[in-house]
Amino acid sequence: MTIDVIVIGGGTSGMMAAVSAAESGANVLIIDKNKMLGKKLRLTGGGRCNVTNNRPPEDIISFIPGNGKFLYSTFSQFNNYNIMEFFEGQGVHLKEEDHGRMFPVANSSKAIVNGLAQRLNELGVELKMKTTVKTILTDNGQVTGVKTDTSEVIQAPCVILATGGKTFQYTGSTGDGYKLAKKLGHSVTPLFATESPLLSQDTFIQSKELQGLSLRDIGLSVLDDKDKVVVTHEMDALFTHFGISGPAALRCSMFVNQQLDKGARDVSMSLDLFPNKEEDKLKQEILNIQQTESSKSIKNALRKLIPERYLEFLLNRVKIDNQLPFKQVTETQIEQLTHELKDMRFTVYKTYPIDKSFVTGGGISLKEINPKSMESKLVSGLFFVGELLDINGYTGGYNITAAFCTGFVAGKHAAEISSYFKY
Ligand SMILES: Cc1cc2nc3c(=O)[nH]c(=O)nc-3n(C[C@H](O)[C@H](O)[C@H](O)COP(=O)(O)OP(=O)(O)OC[C@H]3O[C@@H](n4cnc5c(N)ncnc54)[C@H](O)[C@@H]3O)c2cc1C
């Protein structure tokens, strides 16, 4: 059988690219170095796979801070709603959780991988597992096939590069795609860790006094060297033995790395425990509690309003004895406490390295890719999809969405182009 489309990488984007190319009538071969399909996909969402997000497609773009706008054309052809239809059509039912996050009802990422594998099987997509692609072959600027680690040459007029980024490298995403693309003249923008926890050397982190404390719906901001807010995320956060993690911290990580890249040694962060309350209103609320609970200690009186460990930490920071009867606390002290509640400053000095982060920022330069088809502008018949691209989204299902949608669009166009070679 002649192969029309070779997909390098049987991960998230590669499987969807193969489905789409085969649905458009192409003979498709997936080559992956692993013995199983979707090795990384199985890990996602804590093993449950946050497969996409239930927001309008145009809103999804704003949750992809790394070049989300490049995806307008992709989403006009295949978007998050199409992902949901695809899985429902395969009998994989999905459910919505907080912040629009979609998961399989089965609560297992295996359901997602199996849904894709079943469709690949129905469509007769060939698999070549435990095989690494070493070279993409071209002739006069046109793809002609690939060469594998056993020196086997497989010919095809179209190749979709779906080799992923550089995180969790034991899943097979070791960054091969960047090298394969560079050899063909493509440029790769600097890679950086994103959706990553933040590390701090501040005394309160080193002393582990807040370790394990999780805070709900806080505002976490990254500040620049002039103390200007670069970005704020309102989500949950978790203090750990090394710094701060949780959705708000992960979303800030890309911006922390940008500040560090500009030469900052430490990046200032601000934590607002009550992002939806003005400082004045909060102060008044605390003064009202002081009126009604004046004989209690400040700590006992305020623990309904503020998580106890965080309250103790802040009282200590503003040097108020937590056993002090509330009536003895001055208005100035209450102002200081309110200010800390709204703007608790700390510093971070790095994120986890790329391999331990959830997502790779940077990648194949988008200037060299046609956004309508995902085809290379430099080499005919070569397509790029998934995390390999210079595109990164927040946690919440946005990276898998980008991978599936770019995969689908590339698969469709590769099938169309490969059909011209049949005549
Ligand atoms: C722990 C973890 C949890 C995550 N959870 C979520 C989540 O819940 N929701 C979400 O949206 N995103 C999540 N992400 C991000 C998401 O998983 C990735 O963005 C997405 O899977 C990328 O898909 P991809 O197809 O580009 O790459 P991958 O899925 O990484 O696939 C790349 C494939 O290419 C193969 N390959 C590489 N080089 C070669 C070669 N030379 N020859 C042959 N094969 C090769 C690899 O073996 C691999 O199978 C998570 C990431 C991690 C690490």
Coordinates of C-alpha atoms and ligand atoms in Angstrom, one line a residue:
M1 CA 0.0 0.0 0.0
T2 CA 1.3 3.5 -0.8
I3 CA 1.2 5.9 2.1
D4 CA -0.3 9.4 1.5
V5 CA 0.4 10.9 4.9
I6 CA 3.0 10.0 7.5
V7 CA 2.3 11.3 11.0
I8 CA 5.4 11.5 13.1
G9 CA 4.2 11.1 16.7
G10 CA 1.2 9.1 17.9
G11 CA 0.4 11.6 20.8
T12 CA -2.5 14.0 21.2
S13 CA -2.1 16.0 18.0
G14 CA -0.8 13.1 15.9
M15 CA -3.7 10.8 16.6
M16 CA -6.2 13.5 15.7
A17 CA -4.2 14.4 12.6
A18 CA -4.3 10.8 11.5
V19 CA -8.0 10.5 12.1
S20 CA -8.7 13.6 10.1
A21 CA -6.4 12.7 7.2
A22 CA -7.9 9.2 7.0
E23 CA -11.5 10.6 7.2
S24 CA -10.6 12.7 4.2
G25 CA -9.6 9.6 2.3
A26 CA -5.8 9.4 2.8
N27 CA -3.8 6.2 3.5
V28 CA -2.2 7.2 6.8
L29 CA 0.8 5.8 8.8
I30 CA 1.6 6.9 12.3
I31 CA 5.2 6.4 13.5
D32 CA 5.9 6.7 17.2
K33 CA 8.9 5.7 19.3
N34 CA 6.7 4.4 22.1
K35 CA 5.1 1.0 22.2
M36 CA 1.7 2.6 23.0
L37 CA -0.3 5.5 21.6
G38 CA -0.9 8.7 23.6
K39 CA 1.6 8.1 26.4
K40 CA 1.5 11.7 27.5
L41 CA -2.2 12.0 27.0
R42 CA -2.7 9.2 29.5
L43 CA -1.0 11.3 32.2
T44 CA -3.1 14.4 31.6
G45 CA -5.5 16.0 34.1
G46 CA -4.1 13.9 36.9
G47 CA -5.0 10.7 34.9
R48 CA -8.5 12.0 34.1
C49 CA -7.6 14.2 31.0
N50 CA -9.0 17.7 30.9
V51 CA -9.8 17.1 27.2
T52 CA -11.1 20.6 26.3
N53 CA -13.0 23.6 27.7
N54 CA -16.7 24.5 27.2
R55 CA -16.2 28.2 26.4
P56 CA -17.1 29.8 23.1
P57 CA -14.2 29.2 20.7
E58 CA -13.4 32.9 20.4
D59 CA -12.9 33.0 24.2
I60 CA -10.6 30.0 24.1
I61 CA -8.0 32.1 22.3
S62 CA -7.6 34.4 25.3
F63 CA -6.7 31.4 27.4
I64 CA -3.8 30.6 25.1
P65 CA -1.4 33.5 26.0
G66 CA 1.4 32.0 23.8
N67 CA 0.2 33.1 20.3
G68 CA -3.5 32.0 20.7
K69 CA -4.5 34.4 17.9
F70 CA -2.7 32.2 15.3
L71 CA -5.5 29.7 16.0
Y72 CA -8.4 31.9 14.6
S73 CA -8.3 30.1 11.3
T74 CA -7.8 26.7 12.9
F75 CA -10.8 27.1 15.2
S76 CA -13.0 28.3 12.3
Q77 CA -12.4 24.8 10.8
F78 CA -12.3 22.6 14.0
N79 CA -12.8 23.8 17.5
N80 CA -13.5 22.7 21.1
Y81 CA -17.2 22.0 20.3
N82 CA -16.0 19.7 17.4
I83 CA -13.7 17.9 19.9
M84 CA -16.7 17.3 22.2
E85 CA -18.8 16.0 19.2
F86 CA -16.0 13.7 18.1
F87 CA -15.7 12.0 21.5
E88 CA -19.5 11.8 22.0
G89 CA -19.6 10.2 18.6
Q90 CA -17.1 7.6 19.7
G91 CA -19.3 6.9 22.7
V92 CA -16.9 8.7 25.1
H93 CA -19.2 10.8 27.1
L94 CA -17.9 14.1 28.6
K95 CA -18.9 16.2 31.6
E96 CA -18.2 19.8 32.6
E97 CA -16.4 20.8 35.8
D98 CA -15.4 24.2 37.2
H99 CA -14.1 26.9 34.9
G100 CA -15.6 25.1 31.9
R101 CA -13.2 22.2 32.1
M102 CA -14.3 19.1 30.2
F103 CA -13.4 15.6 31.4
P104 CA -14.6 12.1 30.3
V105 CA -17.5 10.9 32.5
A106 CA -15.4 7.7 33.1
N107 CA -12.9 9.9 34.9
S108 CA -10.0 8.3 33.1
S109 CA -7.8 9.5 30.3
K110 CA -7.7 6.0 29.0
A111 CA -11.3 6.6 27.7
I112 CA -10.0 9.5 25.6
V113 CA -7.0 7.5 24.2
N114 CA -9.3 4.5 23.5
G115 CA -11.8 6.7 21.7
L116 CA -9.0 7.9 19.4
A117 CA -7.5 4.4 19.0
Q118 CA -10.8 2.9 18.1
R119 CA -11.4 5.6 15.4
L120 CA -7.9 5.0 14.0
N121 CA -8.7 1.3 13.8
E122 CA -12.0 1.9 12.1
L123 CA -10.3 4.0 9.5
G124 CA -7.5 1.5 8.9
V125 CA -4.7 3.8 9.9
E126 CA -1.4 1.9 10.1
L127 CA 0.8 2.1 13.1
K128 CA 4.5 1.7 13.3
M129 CA 5.4 1.7 17.0
K130 CA 8.8 1.5 18.8
T131 CA 10.2 3.4 15.8
T132 CA 12.0 6.8 15.8
V133 CA 12.1 9.0 12.8
K134 CA 15.6 10.3 12.2
T135 CA 15.2 12.3 9.0
I136 CA 12.5 13.9 7.0
L137 CA 13.4 13.4 3.3
T138 CA 12.8 16.1 0.7
D139 CA 13.5 16.7 -2.9
N140 CA 13.5 20.2 -4.4
G141 CA 11.5 21.7 -1.4
Q142 CA 8.9 18.9 -1.5
V143 CA 8.6 16.2 1.2
T144 CA 9.2 12.7 -0.2
G145 CA 9.1 10.6 3.0
V146 CA 11.0 9.8 6.2
K147 CA 14.0 7.7 7.3
T148 CA 13.7 5.8 10.6
D149 CA 16.3 4.6 13.2
T150 CA 16.5 1.2 11.4
S151 CA 17.4 3.2 8.2
E152 CA 14.1 2.2 6.6
V153 CA 12.9 4.7 4.1
I154 CA 9.1 5.2 3.9
Q155 CA 7.8 7.3 1.1
A156 CA 4.9 9.8 1.2
P157 CA 4.2 13.2 -0.3
C158 CA 3.0 14.6 3.0
V159 CA 4.5 14.4 6.6
I160 CA 2.8 15.8 9.7
L161 CA 5.3 16.6 12.4
A162 CA 3.5 15.9 15.8
T163 CA 6.4 15.2 18.0
G164 CA 5.3 17.4 21.0
G165 CA 7.3 19.7 23.2
K166 CA 10.0 18.9 25.8
T167 CA 8.2 18.3 29.0
F168 CA 7.9 14.9 30.8
Q169 CA 10.5 13.6 28.3
Y170 CA 10.1 9.9 29.4
T171 CA 6.8 10.0 27.5
G172 CA 8.8 10.3 24.2
S173 CA 8.5 14.1 23.7
T174 CA 12.2 14.7 23.8
G175 CA 12.2 17.7 21.4
D176 CA 13.2 15.7 18.2
G177 CA 10.7 17.8 16.1
Y178 CA 12.7 21.0 16.7
K179 CA 15.8 19.3 15.3
L180 CA 14.0 17.7 12.3
A181 CA 12.4 21.1 11.4
K182 CA 15.7 23.0 11.8
K183 CA 17.4 20.6 9.4
L184 CA 14.8 21.7 6.8
G185 CA 15.5 25.4 7.4
H186 CA 12.8 26.2 10.0
S187 CA 13.5 28.4 12.9
V188 CA 12.6 27.6 16.5
T189 CA 11.9 30.5 19.0
P190 CA 13.5 30.1 22.4
L191 CA 11.9 27.4 24.5
F192 CA 10.8 28.0 28.1
A193 CA 9.0 26.3 30.9
T194 CA 5.3 27.2 31.3
E195 CA 2.4 26.0 33.4
S196 CA 5.0 25.4 36.1
P197 CA 5.2 25.9 39.9
L198 CA 7.1 28.9 41.2
L199 CA 10.1 28.6 43.5
S200 CA 10.9 31.1 46.3
Q201 CA 13.8 31.7 48.6
D202 CA 11.8 33.9 50.9
T203 CA 12.1 33.1 54.6
F204 CA 8.5 32.1 55.1
I205 CA 8.8 29.6 52.3
Q206 CA 12.1 28.2 53.5
S207 CA 10.7 27.8 57.0
K208 CA 7.8 25.9 55.5
E209 CA 5.3 27.8 57.7
L210 CA 2.6 27.9 55.0
Q211 CA 3.4 24.5 53.4
G212 CA 0.2 22.7 52.4
L213 CA -2.0 25.7 52.7
S214 CA -4.4 26.1 49.8
L215 CA -6.2 29.3 49.2
R216 CA -9.4 29.6 47.1
D217 CA -10.1 32.1 44.4
I218 CA -7.3 34.4 45.3
G219 CA -5.7 37.0 43.0
L220 CA -2.1 36.3 42.2
S221 CA -0.1 39.0 40.3
V222 CA 3.3 39.1 38.7
L223 CA 5.0 42.5 39.0
D224 CA 7.7 44.0 36.8
D225 CA 10.9 45.8 38.0
K226 CA 8.9 49.0 38.3
D227 CA 6.3 47.3 40.5
K228 CA 3.7 47.4 37.7
V229 CA 1.3 44.5 37.5
V230 CA 2.2 42.4 34.4
V231 CA -0.7 39.9 34.9
T232 CA -3.2 38.8 37.5
H233 CA -4.9 35.4 37.8
E234 CA -7.9 34.8 40.0
M235 CA -7.8 31.1 40.8
D236 CA -6.8 28.7 43.6
A237 CA -3.2 28.5 44.9
L238 CA -1.2 26.2 47.1
F239 CA 1.9 27.0 49.2
T240 CA 4.4 24.1 49.0
H241 CA 7.8 23.4 50.6
F242 CA 9.6 25.1 47.6
G243 CA 7.2 28.0 46.8
I244 CA 3.7 28.3 45.3
S245 CA 1.8 26.1 43.0
G246 CA -1.9 25.5 42.0
P247 CA -3.7 26.9 39.0
A248 CA -3.1 30.6 39.7
A249 CA 0.7 30.0 40.1
L250 CA 0.9 27.8 37.0
R251 CA -0.8 30.5 34.9
C252 CA 1.7 33.1 36.2
S253 CA 4.7 31.0 35.4
M254 CA 5.1 32.1 31.7
F255 CA 5.2 35.8 32.9
V256 CA 7.7 35.0 35.6
N257 CA 10.0 33.5 33.0
Q258 CA 9.6 36.5 30.8
Q259 CA 10.6 38.8 33.7
L260 CA 13.6 36.5 34.5
D261 CA 14.6 36.6 30.8
K262 CA 14.8 40.4 31.0
G263 CA 17.5 40.0 33.6
A264 CA 15.5 40.1 36.9
R265 CA 17.1 37.9 39.6
D266 CA 13.9 37.8 41.6
V267 CA 10.4 38.5 40.5
S268 CA 7.9 40.2 42.8
M269 CA 4.5 38.6 43.3
S270 CA 1.5 40.0 45.0
L271 CA -1.3 37.8 46.6
D272 CA -4.7 39.3 47.1
L273 CA -6.9 37.2 49.4
F274 CA -10.0 39.1 48.5
P275 CA -9.7 40.1 44.8
N276 CA -13.4 41.1 44.6
K277 CA -13.3 43.4 47.6
E278 CA -11.9 46.9 47.6
E279 CA -9.4 47.6 50.3
D280 CA -11.6 50.3 52.0
K281 CA -14.6 47.9 52.1
L282 CA -12.5 45.1 53.6
K283 CA -11.1 47.4 56.2
Q284 CA -14.7 48.5 57.1
E285 CA -15.7 44.9 57.4
I286 CA -12.9 44.2 59.8
L287 CA -13.7 47.3 61.8
N288 CA -17.4 46.0 62.0
I289 CA -16.2 42.7 63.3
Q290 CA -14.1 44.5 65.9
Q291 CA -17.2 46.3 67.1
T292 CA -19.2 43.1 67.5
E293 CA -16.4 40.8 68.8
S294 CA -14.3 43.3 70.7
S295 CA -13.6 41.0 73.7
K296 CA -12.3 38.1 71.6
S297 CA -8.7 37.8 70.5
I298 CA -8.1 39.2 67.0
K299 CA -7.3 35.7 65.8
N300 CA -10.5 34.2 67.1
A301 CA -12.6 37.1 65.8
L302 CA -11.2 37.0 62.3
R303 CA -10.9 33.3 61.6
K304 CA -14.3 33.1 60.0
L305 CA -13.1 35.6 57.4
I306 CA -9.6 34.5 56.9
P307 CA -8.1 30.9 56.8
E308 CA -6.5 30.5 60.2
R309 CA -2.9 29.7 59.2
Y310 CA -2.8 32.5 56.7
L311 CA -4.3 34.9 59.4
E312 CA -1.6 33.9 61.9
F313 CA 1.1 34.4 59.3
L314 CA -0.2 37.9 58.3
L315 CA -0.6 38.9 62.0
N316 CA 3.0 37.9 62.6
R317 CA 4.1 39.8 59.5
V318 CA 2.4 43.1 60.7
K319 CA 3.6 42.4 64.2
I320 CA 0.2 42.0 65.9
D321 CA 0.1 39.5 68.7
N322 CA -2.6 37.0 67.6
Q323 CA -3.9 36.6 71.1
L324 CA -4.4 40.4 71.6
P325 CA -8.0 41.3 72.5
F326 CA -9.5 42.8 69.4
K327 CA -10.6 46.0 71.2
Q328 CA -6.9 46.8 71.8
V329 CA -6.0 46.6 68.1
T330 CA -5.5 50.1 66.7
E331 CA -7.1 51.4 63.5
T332 CA -3.6 51.8 62.0
Q333 CA -2.8 48.1 62.8
I334 CA -6.1 47.1 61.1
E335 CA -5.1 49.2 58.0
Q336 CA -1.7 47.4 57.9
L337 CA -3.4 44.0 58.2
T338 CA -6.0 44.9 55.5
H339 CA -3.2 46.0 53.2
E340 CA -1.4 42.7 53.6
L341 CA -4.6 40.8 52.9
K342 CA -4.9 42.7 49.6
D343 CA -1.3 42.8 48.7
M344 CA 1.0 40.2 50.3
R345 CA 4.3 40.6 48.6
F346 CA 6.9 37.8 48.1
T347 CA 9.5 36.9 45.5
V348 CA 10.1 34.0 43.3
Y349 CA 13.4 33.2 41.5
K350 CA 12.6 30.5 39.0
T351 CA 10.1 28.0 37.8
Y352 CA 10.6 24.2 37.5
P353 CA 12.7 23.3 34.5
I354 CA 11.0 22.5 31.2
D355 CA 11.0 18.7 31.7
K356 CA 9.1 19.0 35.0
S357 CA 6.6 21.6 33.7
F358 CA 3.3 20.9 32.1
V359 CA 3.8 22.8 28.9
T360 CA 6.7 24.0 26.6
G361 CA 6.6 27.7 25.6
G362 CA 8.2 28.7 22.3
G363 CA 8.6 26.4 19.4
I364 CA 8.5 26.3 15.6
S365 CA 8.2 29.9 14.4
L366 CA 4.6 30.6 13.3
K367 CA 5.8 33.0 10.6
E368 CA 6.9 30.0 8.6
I369 CA 3.6 28.2 8.8
N370 CA 0.3 28.8 6.9
P371 CA -2.4 29.3 9.6
K372 CA -5.1 28.0 7.3
S373 CA -3.5 24.6 6.7
M374 CA -0.6 24.3 9.2
E375 CA 1.6 23.6 6.2
S376 CA 5.2 24.8 6.1
K377 CA 5.8 27.9 4.0
L378 CA 9.3 26.5 3.3
V379 CA 8.8 22.9 2.5
S380 CA 5.7 21.6 0.5
G381 CA 3.9 18.7 2.1
L382 CA 5.4 19.3 5.6
F383 CA 2.9 20.2 8.4
F384 CA 3.4 21.2 12.0
V385 CA 0.9 20.5 14.9
G386 CA 0.6 20.4 18.7
E387 CA 3.0 21.6 21.4
L388 CA 5.9 21.7 18.9
L389 CA 4.4 25.0 17.6
D390 CA 5.3 28.3 19.2
I391 CA 1.9 28.2 21.0
N392 CA 1.1 27.6 24.7
G393 CA -2.1 27.7 26.6
Y394 CA -3.1 27.8 30.3
T395 CA -4.1 24.7 32.2
G396 CA -7.8 24.1 31.8
G397 CA -7.9 22.0 28.6
Y398 CA -6.5 24.6 26.3
N399 CA -3.3 22.8 25.3
I400 CA -5.0 19.6 24.3
T401 CA -7.6 21.7 22.5
A402 CA -4.8 23.4 20.5
A403 CA -3.2 20.0 19.8
F404 CA -6.4 18.3 18.6
C405 CA -7.5 21.3 16.5
T406 CA -4.2 22.0 14.8
G407 CA -3.9 18.2 14.3
F408 CA -7.3 17.9 12.7
V409 CA -6.8 20.9 10.3
A410 CA -3.3 19.7 9.2
G411 CA -4.7 16.1 8.6
K412 CA -7.5 17.4 6.4
H413 CA -5.2 19.6 4.3
A414 CA -2.4 17.0 4.1
A415 CA -5.0 14.5 2.8
E416 CA -6.1 16.9 0.2
I417 CA -2.6 17.8 -1.0
S418 CA -1.6 14.1 -1.0
S419 CA -4.5 13.3 -3.3
Y420 CA -3.0 15.5 -6.0
F421 CA -0.1 13.0 -6.1
K422 CA -2.4 10.1 -7.1
Y423 CA -2.9 11.4 -10.6
Ligands
LIG1 C1 1.5 15.8 33.4 C2 0.8 16.6 32.3 C3 -0.5 16.8 32.4 C4 -1.2 17.6 31.4 N1 -2.6 17.8 31.6 C5 -3.2 18.4 30.6 C6 -4.6 18.6 30.6 O1 -5.3 18.0 31.5 N2 -5.2 19.3 29.6 C7 -4.5 19.9 28.6 O2 -5.1 20.6 27.8 N3 -3.2 19.8 28.6 C8 -2.5 19.0 29.5 N4 -1.2 18.9 29.4 C9 -0.5 19.3 28.1 C10 -0.8 18.4 27.0 O3 -0.6 17.0 27.4 C11 0.1 18.6 25.8 O4 0.2 19.9 25.4 C12 -0.3 17.7 24.6 O5 -0.4 16.4 24.9 C13 0.7 17.9 23.4 O6 0.4 17.0 22.4 P1 1.4 16.8 21.2 O7 0.7 15.9 20.3 O8 1.9 18.0 20.7 O9 2.6 16.0 21.9 P2 2.6 14.5 22.7 O10 1.3 14.2 23.1 O11 3.7 14.8 23.6 O12 3.1 13.5 21.5 C14 4.3 13.5 20.9 C15 4.6 12.1 20.4 O13 5.7 12.2 19.5 C16 6.5 11.0 19.7 N5 7.8 11.3 19.1 C17 8.6 12.3 19.4 N6 9.7 12.3 18.6 C18 9.5 11.3 17.8 C19 10.3 10.7 16.7 N7 11.5 11.3 16.4 N8 9.9 9.6 16.1 C20 8.7 9.0 16.4 N9 7.9 9.5 17.4 C21 8.3 10.6 18.1 C22 6.5 10.8 21.2 O14 6.8 9.5 21.5 C23 5.0 11.2 21.6 O15 4.2 10.1 21.6 C24 -0.5 18.1 30.3 C25 0.9 17.9 30.2 C26 1.5 17.1 31.2 C27 3.0 16.9 31.1

